[in-house]
Amino acid sequence: MRLYRIDYPKILWGIVLLSLPFAMPRAAEAEPTRKETARQVGLALSQADAPTRQEAVKKQLAAFSELSRLTAREAAMVSVLEKEYKRAYSAYEKAQQALEETEKKKIYASLQSGDEAVMAPLEKEASHREKILTDASVRLALIKRRLEPARSQLAALTARRDGVLDEMAGLVSPKKAPSGVLPPASTDAAILKEGKNLAEAPSVPTETLTDLPRKQAEYAEELADLGYYEEKRAQDLAVLETPEPAVDLSKRFKIDGELRIDNNDTSNHHAVDPERKRIQFPDDRLRLRARIYMDYNLDNNWHAIGMLESEKALHGDDSMNGTIDLDRYYLKGAVGKVMVMAGAFGKTLAEGNIYDSRFKGIQVAYGDHHPWYYEGAFGKVNEADEVTALTAIYQKGEHKLSLGAYGFRMDGGNNRNIGMLGYEMPLGGWWRVGAQYLLGHDETEPGGSGGVFSLSRGEENSWEKGNLYTYAKYYYQPRATYVEHTMNGVADYMHGFKGYGLGLSYTLTRDWVLSLEYDDLEDLQYGTRSRTLWAGLSYYFKNYGNEEPEDQDKTEGTK
């Protein structure tokens, strides 16, 4: 008979409870030991990985630095090429336009007479223009050929550089360059050591040639080591340094001249100016005039230009005593796309309806009338000690719109401000019609609105036998709308005027031109009237070829 019963569950629970005080302290003491071990393991791993990681960072920094350098150099090349392309394109357009104008002259000459004496110099001129256009075309194509790949290369280098920067910042995972895309560097290095061009190497598989800009950026460091960029830079410089067509030293100095005899008959010689208390209109005059235009080409851009003038009155105006004056002297050249003139040069404003005479100062012009042309001038003239002139022209085909704002501080201290709006268009196949609106203000002279309406046919020139230019104009101009008028009539002696003018210019034979002008005008303020008949015979000469004369400073109309 058992005196007691063994209770196993209770015994087990007792063992568990008795073991808790011993187990809990030991678990708490084990945790710091594990953390310390983890720290030691992490430190060991960091120390073991440090050289590898530092080396990787150094490589990334070197790659980023090299890509930044290459990107900066490529950006500079693109910038220079873009500027050169704009210059080359402008020269190309001008050469093309010049050739078109020459071809038009040939067509007109063949329609009018077909005279060999006229056609021969035009053929020579066309040949000269064709050569200039060919040179401009070649230069434009060469620069364009370098510009487009340079743009693609710049974009690819920029993307590659930014990618390396993102890898360094941990924004993206590092990417390994694909293997087997380009030939081994050792092969290219061997080719270069032999003194050969990489282009002479065995052809690369077709799949390698796809997306070349990206691959070029991807292998930028290796290509730099191989000398590719130095070779490319030499090629780019060769394109940029393509010389402009040289100017024959014997043709740097050009001379154009004009000898003219003219006669001016004016009616109503006894009319008295009520304000000035003197005879209002000038006496009749018979005059000899000689002008020599000199142009020295300094550097194929800047020109030093001058004009000698002498006038001798055979009848009338005794102030013309035959002395020789240096009437024009100035520099002319391009600064970028801006044409600059500085010195004393001829200047017309509003086709001479506001001003046509000598201008001392500076003028800047931009554009080639395709479609816009802008011009600004600041200086002085005989009647005003300060002049500001701004003009804008929009031309599309045979239609032309002109805008102008002109300010004169006259010698008497008064200000004369004139605004101009003009429009020209073809009428039929031979004629041109034009209109100008003028608005003038001067506190000392009658002001208000005025206008000029014109009908013309042809253009003046001295090298085509039988060339005819004619015009008819109607004027209504208060005195505040002009300063020195282009006409041979007596507008400058009136207090504003209205009336009409007729004129023609006919080329008798090459370099001999007969001109006629008739003006019938009435003073707007006092009603006095005067009629003028002017006639002139001019002979033109030059020291170069038989081609059309270059654009010369021959303003002042027929005055």
Coordinates of C-alpha atoms in Angstrom, one line a residue:
M1 CA 0.0 0.0 0.0
R2 CA 1.4 3.3 -1.2
L3 CA 1.5 6.1 1.5
Y4 CA 1.9 8.9 -1.1
R5 CA 1.2 9.6 -4.7
I6 CA 3.7 11.2 -7.1
D7 CA 2.2 14.3 -8.9
Y8 CA 4.4 14.7 -12.0
P9 CA 2.8 17.9 -13.5
K10 CA 3.5 19.7 -10.3
I11 CA 7.0 18.5 -10.1
L12 CA 7.6 19.8 -13.7
W13 CA 6.1 23.2 -12.9
G14 CA 8.2 23.4 -9.8
I15 CA 11.4 22.7 -11.8
V16 CA 10.5 25.4 -14.3
L17 CA 9.7 28.0 -11.6
L18 CA 12.9 27.2 -9.7
S19 CA 15.0 27.6 -12.9
L20 CA 13.7 31.0 -13.8
P21 CA 15.9 33.1 -11.5
F22 CA 18.9 31.4 -12.9
A23 CA 17.9 31.6 -16.6
M24 CA 16.8 35.3 -16.8
P25 CA 20.1 36.9 -15.6
R26 CA 22.1 34.7 -18.0
A27 CA 20.0 35.8 -21.0
A28 CA 20.4 39.5 -20.2
E29 CA 24.1 39.1 -20.0
A30 CA 24.3 37.3 -23.4
E31 CA 22.7 40.2 -25.4
P32 CA 25.5 42.8 -25.1
T33 CA 28.0 40.1 -26.1
R34 CA 26.1 39.5 -29.4
K35 CA 25.9 43.2 -30.2
E36 CA 29.5 43.7 -29.6
T37 CA 30.4 40.8 -31.8
A38 CA 28.2 42.2 -34.6
R39 CA 30.0 45.6 -34.2
Q40 CA 33.3 43.9 -34.5
V41 CA 32.2 41.9 -37.6
G42 CA 30.9 45.1 -39.2
L43 CA 34.1 47.0 -38.4
A44 CA 36.1 44.1 -39.9
L45 CA 34.0 44.0 -43.0
S46 CA 34.3 47.8 -43.4
Q47 CA 38.1 47.7 -43.0
A48 CA 38.4 44.8 -45.4
D49 CA 36.2 46.6 -48.0
A50 CA 37.6 50.1 -47.6
P51 CA 40.5 49.9 -50.1
T52 CA 38.2 48.5 -52.8
R53 CA 35.5 51.1 -52.2
Q54 CA 38.0 53.9 -52.1
E55 CA 39.5 52.7 -55.4
A56 CA 36.0 52.6 -56.9
V57 CA 35.3 56.2 -55.8
K58 CA 38.6 57.3 -57.2
K59 CA 37.7 55.8 -60.6
Q60 CA 34.3 57.4 -60.6
L61 CA 35.8 60.8 -59.7
A62 CA 38.4 60.4 -62.5
A63 CA 35.7 59.4 -65.0
F64 CA 33.5 62.3 -64.0
S65 CA 36.4 64.8 -64.3
E66 CA 37.4 63.5 -67.7
L67 CA 33.8 63.5 -69.0
S68 CA 33.4 67.1 -67.6
R69 CA 36.5 68.2 -69.5
L70 CA 35.4 66.5 -72.7
T71 CA 31.9 67.9 -72.4
A72 CA 33.2 71.5 -71.9
R73 CA 35.5 71.2 -74.9
E74 CA 32.7 69.7 -77.1
A75 CA 30.3 72.5 -75.9
A76 CA 32.9 75.1 -76.9
M77 CA 33.3 73.5 -80.3
V78 CA 29.5 73.4 -80.9
S79 CA 29.3 77.1 -79.9
V80 CA 32.0 78.1 -82.3
L81 CA 30.6 75.9 -85.1
E82 CA 27.1 77.3 -84.6
K83 CA 28.5 80.9 -84.9
E84 CA 30.5 80.0 -88.0
Y85 CA 27.5 78.3 -89.5
K86 CA 25.4 81.4 -89.2
R87 CA 28.2 83.5 -90.8
A88 CA 28.6 81.0 -93.6
Y89 CA 24.9 80.8 -94.2
S90 CA 24.6 84.6 -94.4
A91 CA 27.5 84.7 -96.9
Y92 CA 25.8 81.9 -98.9
E93 CA 22.5 83.8 -99.0
K94 CA 24.2 87.0 -100.1
A95 CA 26.2 85.2 -102.8
Q96 CA 23.0 83.5 -104.1
Q97 CA 21.1 86.8 -104.1
A98 CA 24.0 88.5 -106.0
L99 CA 24.0 85.8 -108.6
E100 CA 20.2 86.1 -109.0
E101 CA 20.5 89.8 -109.6
T102 CA 23.2 89.3 -112.2
E103 CA 21.1 86.7 -114.0
K104 CA 18.2 89.1 -114.0
K105 CA 20.4 91.8 -115.6
K106 CA 21.4 89.3 -118.3
I107 CA 17.8 88.5 -119.1
Y108 CA 16.8 92.1 -119.3
A109 CA 19.8 92.9 -121.5
S110 CA 19.0 90.1 -123.8
L111 CA 15.4 91.2 -124.1
Q112 CA 16.3 94.8 -124.7
S113 CA 19.0 94.5 -127.3
G114 CA 21.3 91.5 -126.8
D115 CA 24.3 93.8 -127.6
E116 CA 27.5 91.9 -127.2
A117 CA 29.1 95.0 -125.6
V118 CA 26.5 94.7 -122.9
M119 CA 26.3 90.9 -122.6
A120 CA 30.0 90.3 -122.4
P121 CA 30.7 92.1 -119.1
L122 CA 27.5 90.6 -117.7
E123 CA 28.7 87.1 -118.5
K124 CA 32.0 87.9 -116.8
E125 CA 30.2 89.2 -113.8
A126 CA 28.0 86.1 -113.7
S127 CA 31.1 83.9 -113.8
H128 CA 32.6 85.8 -110.9
R129 CA 29.4 85.6 -108.9
E130 CA 29.2 81.8 -109.5
K131 CA 32.7 81.3 -108.1
I132 CA 31.8 83.3 -105.0
L133 CA 28.6 81.2 -104.6
T134 CA 30.5 77.9 -105.0
D135 CA 33.1 78.9 -102.4
A136 CA 30.3 79.9 -100.0
S137 CA 28.4 76.6 -100.6
V138 CA 31.5 74.5 -99.9
R139 CA 32.3 76.3 -96.7
L140 CA 28.6 76.0 -95.6
A141 CA 28.5 72.3 -96.3
L142 CA 31.8 71.6 -94.5
I143 CA 30.7 73.4 -91.3
K144 CA 27.3 71.8 -91.4
R145 CA 29.0 68.4 -91.8
R146 CA 30.9 69.0 -88.5
L147 CA 28.1 70.7 -86.6
E148 CA 25.5 68.0 -86.6
P149 CA 27.8 65.2 -85.3
A150 CA 29.2 67.7 -82.7
R151 CA 25.7 68.4 -81.4
S152 CA 25.0 64.6 -81.1
Q153 CA 28.3 64.0 -79.4
L154 CA 27.7 66.9 -76.9
A155 CA 24.3 65.5 -76.0
A156 CA 25.7 62.0 -75.5
L157 CA 28.7 63.2 -73.4
T158 CA 26.3 65.3 -71.2
A159 CA 24.1 62.3 -70.6
R160 CA 27.1 60.1 -69.8
R161 CA 28.6 62.7 -67.4
D162 CA 25.3 63.1 -65.6
G163 CA 24.9 59.3 -65.3
V164 CA 28.3 59.0 -63.6
L165 CA 27.3 61.8 -61.2
D166 CA 24.1 59.9 -60.4
E167 CA 26.1 56.7 -59.7
M168 CA 28.4 58.6 -57.4
A169 CA 25.4 60.0 -55.5
G170 CA 23.9 56.5 -55.2
L171 CA 20.8 57.5 -57.2
V172 CA 21.3 54.6 -59.6
S173 CA 23.2 51.3 -59.5
P174 CA 26.5 51.3 -61.4
K175 CA 26.3 49.9 -64.9
K176 CA 28.9 47.8 -66.6
A177 CA 29.9 48.8 -70.1
P178 CA 28.8 46.1 -72.6
S179 CA 31.7 43.9 -73.7
G180 CA 32.5 43.0 -77.3
V181 CA 31.0 46.1 -78.8
L182 CA 34.2 47.9 -79.9
P183 CA 37.5 46.4 -80.9
P184 CA 40.0 46.0 -78.1
A185 CA 41.9 49.1 -77.1
S186 CA 45.1 47.3 -77.7
T187 CA 44.2 46.9 -81.4
D188 CA 43.5 50.7 -81.8
A189 CA 46.7 51.6 -79.9
A190 CA 48.7 49.4 -82.2
I191 CA 47.2 51.2 -85.2
L192 CA 48.0 54.6 -83.8
K193 CA 51.6 53.6 -83.0
E194 CA 52.1 52.6 -86.6
G195 CA 51.2 56.2 -87.6
K196 CA 48.0 55.2 -89.3
N197 CA 44.6 56.9 -89.0
L198 CA 41.9 55.0 -87.2
A199 CA 39.7 55.4 -90.3
E200 CA 42.2 53.1 -92.1
A201 CA 41.6 50.3 -89.6
P202 CA 39.6 47.1 -90.6
S203 CA 35.9 47.9 -90.9
V204 CA 33.8 47.6 -87.7
P205 CA 30.8 45.3 -87.8
T206 CA 27.5 47.0 -88.8
E207 CA 25.9 46.5 -85.4
T208 CA 28.8 48.4 -83.8
L209 CA 28.0 51.5 -85.9
T210 CA 24.5 52.0 -84.5
D211 CA 24.1 54.8 -81.9
L212 CA 27.7 56.0 -82.3
P213 CA 27.3 59.1 -80.2
R214 CA 26.2 57.0 -77.2
K215 CA 29.1 54.6 -77.6
Q216 CA 31.5 57.4 -78.1
A217 CA 30.4 58.9 -74.8
E218 CA 30.5 55.5 -73.1
Y219 CA 34.1 54.9 -74.2
A220 CA 35.2 58.6 -73.8
E221 CA 38.2 57.8 -71.5
E222 CA 39.6 55.1 -73.8
L223 CA 39.2 57.3 -76.9
A224 CA 41.0 60.1 -75.1
D225 CA 43.9 57.8 -74.3
L226 CA 44.0 56.7 -78.0
G227 CA 44.3 60.3 -79.2
Y228 CA 40.9 60.4 -81.0
Y229 CA 39.9 63.8 -79.6
E230 CA 43.1 65.4 -80.6
E231 CA 42.7 64.2 -84.2
K232 CA 39.0 65.3 -84.2
R233 CA 40.0 68.8 -82.9
A234 CA 42.6 69.1 -85.7
Q235 CA 39.9 68.3 -88.3
D236 CA 37.5 70.8 -86.7
L237 CA 40.1 73.5 -86.8
A238 CA 40.9 72.8 -90.4
V239 CA 37.2 73.4 -91.3
L240 CA 37.0 76.6 -89.2
E241 CA 40.2 78.0 -90.6
T242 CA 39.1 77.5 -94.3
P243 CA 40.2 80.9 -95.7
E244 CA 37.8 83.3 -97.4
P245 CA 38.6 83.9 -101.1
A246 CA 41.7 86.0 -101.2
V247 CA 41.6 89.5 -102.6
D248 CA 44.1 90.3 -105.3
L249 CA 46.4 93.0 -103.8
S250 CA 46.3 94.9 -107.1
K251 CA 42.5 95.2 -106.7
R252 CA 42.4 96.3 -103.1
F253 CA 42.2 99.9 -104.1
K254 CA 39.3 100.8 -106.3
I255 CA 38.4 104.1 -107.8
D256 CA 35.0 105.2 -109.3
G257 CA 34.6 108.6 -110.8
E258 CA 31.9 110.8 -112.3
L259 CA 32.3 113.9 -114.5
R260 CA 29.1 115.8 -115.0
I261 CA 27.9 119.0 -116.6
D262 CA 24.4 120.1 -115.6
N263 CA 22.1 123.1 -116.1
N264 CA 19.4 124.3 -113.7
D265 CA 16.7 126.8 -114.9
T266 CA 14.3 128.2 -112.3
S267 CA 11.3 130.5 -112.9
N268 CA 10.0 133.4 -110.8
H269 CA 13.4 134.9 -109.9
H270 CA 11.8 138.1 -108.6
A271 CA 9.7 136.6 -105.9
V272 CA 10.6 137.9 -102.4
D273 CA 10.5 135.7 -99.3
P274 CA 8.2 137.5 -96.9
E275 CA 10.1 136.2 -93.8
R276 CA 13.7 136.5 -95.0
K277 CA 13.0 139.8 -96.9
R278 CA 15.2 138.7 -99.8
I279 CA 14.9 137.0 -103.3
Q280 CA 13.4 133.6 -102.6
F281 CA 14.6 131.5 -105.4
P282 CA 18.2 131.0 -106.8
D283 CA 19.5 132.1 -110.1
D284 CA 19.9 129.8 -113.1
R285 CA 23.2 127.9 -113.1
L286 CA 25.4 126.0 -115.5
R287 CA 27.9 123.8 -113.6
L288 CA 30.8 121.3 -114.0
R289 CA 31.2 118.8 -111.2
A290 CA 33.8 116.1 -110.7
R291 CA 33.7 113.3 -108.0
I292 CA 36.3 110.7 -107.3
Y293 CA 35.2 107.8 -105.0
M294 CA 38.1 105.9 -103.4
D295 CA 37.7 102.5 -101.7
Y296 CA 40.6 100.6 -100.0
N297 CA 39.9 97.1 -98.9
L298 CA 41.8 96.8 -95.6
D299 CA 41.2 93.1 -94.7
N300 CA 38.4 91.7 -96.8
N301 CA 36.0 93.2 -94.3
W302 CA 36.8 96.8 -93.3
H303 CA 37.1 99.4 -96.0
A304 CA 38.5 102.9 -95.9
I305 CA 36.3 105.0 -98.2
G306 CA 36.6 108.6 -99.3
M307 CA 35.3 111.0 -101.9
L308 CA 37.0 114.0 -103.5
E309 CA 34.7 116.6 -105.0
S310 CA 35.1 119.8 -107.1
E311 CA 32.5 122.1 -108.6
K312 CA 32.9 125.0 -111.0
A313 CA 30.1 127.3 -112.0
L314 CA 30.2 128.3 -115.6
H315 CA 27.2 130.5 -115.1
G316 CA 25.5 131.7 -111.9
D317 CA 26.4 130.7 -108.3
D318 CA 29.9 132.1 -107.9
S319 CA 30.6 130.1 -104.7
M320 CA 31.6 127.2 -106.9
N321 CA 35.1 128.2 -107.6
G322 CA 36.7 124.8 -108.5
T323 CA 38.4 124.0 -105.2
I324 CA 38.8 120.3 -104.3
D325 CA 37.2 119.1 -101.1
L326 CA 37.4 115.8 -99.2
D327 CA 33.7 115.5 -98.8
R328 CA 33.5 111.9 -97.6
Y329 CA 35.8 109.9 -95.3
Y330 CA 34.7 106.9 -93.3
L331 CA 35.3 103.3 -92.4
K332 CA 32.9 100.6 -93.3
G333 CA 32.8 97.0 -92.2
A334 CA 30.9 94.2 -90.4
V335 CA 31.0 93.4 -86.7
G336 CA 29.3 90.0 -86.6
K337 CA 26.1 90.5 -88.6
V338 CA 26.0 94.3 -88.0
M339 CA 27.3 96.6 -90.8
V340 CA 29.0 99.6 -89.3
M341 CA 29.9 103.0 -91.0
A342 CA 31.7 105.7 -89.0
G343 CA 32.9 109.1 -90.3
A344 CA 31.5 111.4 -92.9
F345 CA 29.3 109.6 -95.5
G346 CA 26.3 110.2 -97.7
K347 CA 22.9 109.6 -96.1
T348 CA 19.3 109.5 -97.4
L349 CA 16.2 109.4 -95.2
A350 CA 12.8 108.4 -96.6
E351 CA 14.3 108.0 -100.1
G352 CA 15.5 111.6 -99.9
N353 CA 12.1 113.1 -99.1
I354 CA 13.4 114.1 -95.6
Y355 CA 17.1 114.3 -96.1
D356 CA 19.8 113.6 -98.8
S357 CA 23.3 114.9 -98.2
R358 CA 26.4 114.4 -96.1
F359 CA 26.1 112.9 -92.6
K360 CA 28.9 113.0 -89.9
G361 CA 28.6 110.3 -87.3
I362 CA 28.0 106.5 -87.0
Q363 CA 25.5 104.2 -88.6
V364 CA 24.7 100.5 -87.8
A365 CA 22.6 98.3 -89.9
Y366 CA 21.3 94.7 -89.5
G367 CA 19.5 92.4 -91.9
D368 CA 19.5 91.8 -95.7
H369 CA 15.8 92.6 -96.6
H370 CA 14.9 88.9 -96.3
P371 CA 12.5 90.1 -94.9
W372 CA 13.7 92.6 -92.4
Y373 CA 16.3 95.4 -92.4
Y374 CA 17.1 97.7 -89.5
E375 CA 19.2 100.8 -89.5
G376 CA 20.2 103.4 -86.9
A377 CA 22.3 106.5 -87.2
F378 CA 23.5 109.2 -84.8
G379 CA 25.5 112.3 -85.8
K380 CA 25.2 115.7 -87.3
V381 CA 24.4 117.4 -90.6
N382 CA 24.9 120.9 -92.0
E383 CA 21.5 122.1 -90.8
A384 CA 21.4 120.3 -87.4
D385 CA 24.1 119.7 -84.8
E386 CA 22.5 116.5 -83.6
V387 CA 20.5 113.9 -85.5
T388 CA 19.0 110.5 -84.5
A389 CA 17.6 108.4 -87.3
L390 CA 15.9 105.0 -87.0
T391 CA 14.6 103.0 -89.9
A392 CA 13.0 99.6 -90.3
I393 CA 12.1 97.9 -93.6
Y394 CA 10.1 94.8 -94.3
Q395 CA 10.4 93.4 -97.8
K396 CA 8.7 90.3 -99.2
G397 CA 9.1 89.8 -102.9
E398 CA 8.4 93.1 -104.7
H399 CA 6.4 94.5 -101.8
K400 CA 8.2 96.8 -99.3
L401 CA 7.0 98.4 -96.1
S402 CA 9.1 101.2 -94.5
L403 CA 8.9 102.7 -91.0
G404 CA 11.1 105.6 -89.8
A405 CA 11.5 108.0 -86.8
Y406 CA 13.9 110.9 -87.2
G407 CA 14.9 113.6 -84.7
F408 CA 16.9 116.8 -85.6
R409 CA 18.1 119.4 -83.2
M410 CA 18.4 122.2 -85.6
D411 CA 21.2 124.8 -85.6
G412 CA 18.7 127.4 -84.2
G413 CA 18.0 125.2 -81.2
N414 CA 14.6 124.0 -82.2
N415 CA 13.7 120.3 -82.5
R416 CA 12.3 118.9 -85.6
N417 CA 10.8 115.4 -85.3
I418 CA 9.6 113.5 -88.3
G419 CA 7.8 110.1 -88.6
M420 CA 7.5 108.1 -91.8
L421 CA 5.4 105.3 -93.1
G422 CA 5.9 104.0 -96.6
Y423 CA 4.8 101.3 -98.9
E424 CA 5.9 100.2 -102.4
M425 CA 4.4 97.5 -104.7
P426 CA 4.6 96.5 -108.4
L427 CA 2.0 97.7 -110.8
G428 CA 1.7 95.5 -113.9
G429 CA 4.9 94.1 -115.3
W430 CA 6.9 97.3 -115.6
W431 CA 5.8 99.9 -113.1
R432 CA 6.1 100.4 -109.4
V433 CA 3.8 102.5 -107.2
G434 CA 4.7 103.9 -103.8
A435 CA 3.3 106.1 -101.1
Q436 CA 4.9 107.8 -98.1
Y437 CA 3.1 109.3 -95.1
L438 CA 5.1 112.0 -93.2
L439 CA 4.3 113.6 -89.9
G440 CA 6.4 116.4 -88.8
H441 CA 6.6 118.7 -85.7
D442 CA 8.8 121.8 -85.3
E443 CA 7.8 124.7 -83.0
T444 CA 9.3 127.2 -85.4
E445 CA 8.0 125.9 -88.7
P446 CA 4.5 124.8 -90.0
G447 CA 4.1 121.1 -89.2
G448 CA 1.4 118.5 -89.7
S449 CA 0.9 115.7 -92.1
G450 CA 2.3 115.3 -95.5
G451 CA 2.9 112.7 -98.2
V452 CA 4.6 111.7 -101.4
F453 CA 3.1 109.5 -104.1
S454 CA 5.3 108.0 -106.8
L455 CA 5.0 106.0 -110.0
S456 CA 8.3 104.7 -111.5
R457 CA 9.6 102.3 -114.1
G458 CA 13.0 100.6 -114.2
E459 CA 16.2 101.4 -112.3
E460 CA 19.2 103.7 -112.9
N461 CA 22.4 102.2 -114.1
S462 CA 25.3 103.4 -116.2
W463 CA 26.5 100.1 -117.8
E464 CA 23.6 99.0 -119.9
K465 CA 23.2 100.8 -123.2
G466 CA 19.6 101.9 -123.7
N467 CA 18.6 101.5 -120.0
L468 CA 15.7 103.8 -119.1
Y469 CA 14.4 104.9 -115.7
T470 CA 11.4 107.2 -115.4
Y471 CA 9.3 108.5 -112.5
A472 CA 6.4 110.8 -111.7
K473 CA 5.8 112.1 -108.1
Y474 CA 3.3 114.2 -106.3
Y475 CA 4.4 116.0 -103.1
Y476 CA 2.6 117.6 -100.2
Q477 CA 5.1 118.4 -97.5
P478 CA 4.8 121.0 -94.7
R479 CA 8.3 122.5 -93.9
A480 CA 8.5 120.4 -90.7
T481 CA 8.5 117.2 -92.7
Y482 CA 11.9 117.7 -94.4
V483 CA 15.3 119.1 -93.8
E484 CA 17.2 118.9 -97.1
H485 CA 15.2 117.5 -100.0
T486 CA 16.7 115.3 -102.7
M487 CA 15.1 117.0 -105.7
N488 CA 16.7 119.6 -107.9
G489 CA 13.6 121.8 -107.5
V490 CA 13.4 124.7 -105.0
A491 CA 11.7 122.8 -102.1
D492 CA 14.5 123.8 -99.7
Y493 CA 13.8 127.5 -100.4
M494 CA 10.1 127.2 -99.6
H495 CA 8.1 127.1 -96.3
G496 CA 6.6 123.8 -97.2
F497 CA 5.5 122.9 -100.7
K498 CA 3.1 121.0 -102.9
G499 CA 3.3 120.1 -106.5
Y500 CA 4.7 117.4 -108.9
G501 CA 7.9 116.2 -110.4
L502 CA 8.9 114.3 -113.5
G503 CA 12.2 112.7 -114.3
L504 CA 14.1 110.3 -116.5
S505 CA 17.6 108.8 -116.8
Y506 CA 18.7 107.2 -120.0
T507 CA 22.0 105.4 -120.7
L508 CA 23.2 106.6 -124.1
T509 CA 26.0 104.1 -124.2
R510 CA 28.1 102.4 -121.5
D511 CA 29.1 105.0 -118.9
W512 CA 27.3 107.9 -120.5
V513 CA 24.0 108.9 -118.9
L514 CA 21.6 111.7 -119.7
S515 CA 19.3 112.8 -116.9
L516 CA 16.3 115.2 -117.0
E517 CA 14.1 116.5 -114.2
Y518 CA 11.1 118.9 -114.1
D519 CA 9.5 120.2 -110.9
D520 CA 6.4 122.4 -110.5
L521 CA 6.1 123.6 -106.9
E522 CA 4.0 126.0 -104.8
D523 CA 4.9 127.4 -101.4
L524 CA 2.3 126.1 -98.8
Q525 CA 2.5 129.2 -96.6
Y526 CA 2.8 132.1 -99.1
G527 CA 1.5 130.6 -102.3
T528 CA 4.6 131.6 -104.4
R529 CA 5.2 129.2 -107.3
S530 CA 8.4 128.2 -109.2
R531 CA 9.1 125.7 -112.0
T532 CA 12.5 124.1 -112.4
L533 CA 14.0 122.3 -115.4
W534 CA 17.2 120.5 -114.8
A535 CA 19.4 118.6 -117.3
G536 CA 22.7 116.7 -116.8
L537 CA 25.1 114.6 -118.8
S538 CA 27.4 112.3 -116.8
Y539 CA 30.4 110.2 -117.7
Y540 CA 31.4 107.4 -115.3
F541 CA 34.8 105.7 -115.1
K542 CA 36.7 103.3 -112.8
N543 CA 40.0 101.5 -112.4
Y544 CA 38.7 97.9 -112.3
G545 CA 37.0 95.5 -114.8
N546 CA 33.9 96.0 -116.8
E547 CA 31.6 94.3 -114.2
E548 CA 28.9 96.3 -112.4
P549 CA 30.3 98.8 -110.0
E550 CA 30.3 97.9 -106.4
D551 CA 27.8 99.6 -104.1
Q552 CA 29.2 103.1 -103.6
D553 CA 28.3 106.0 -101.5
K554 CA 26.8 108.1 -104.3
T555 CA 23.8 109.7 -102.6
E556 CA 22.5 113.3 -103.0
G557 CA 20.5 112.3 -106.1
T558 CA 21.4 114.6 -108.9
K559 CA 22.2 117.7 -106.8

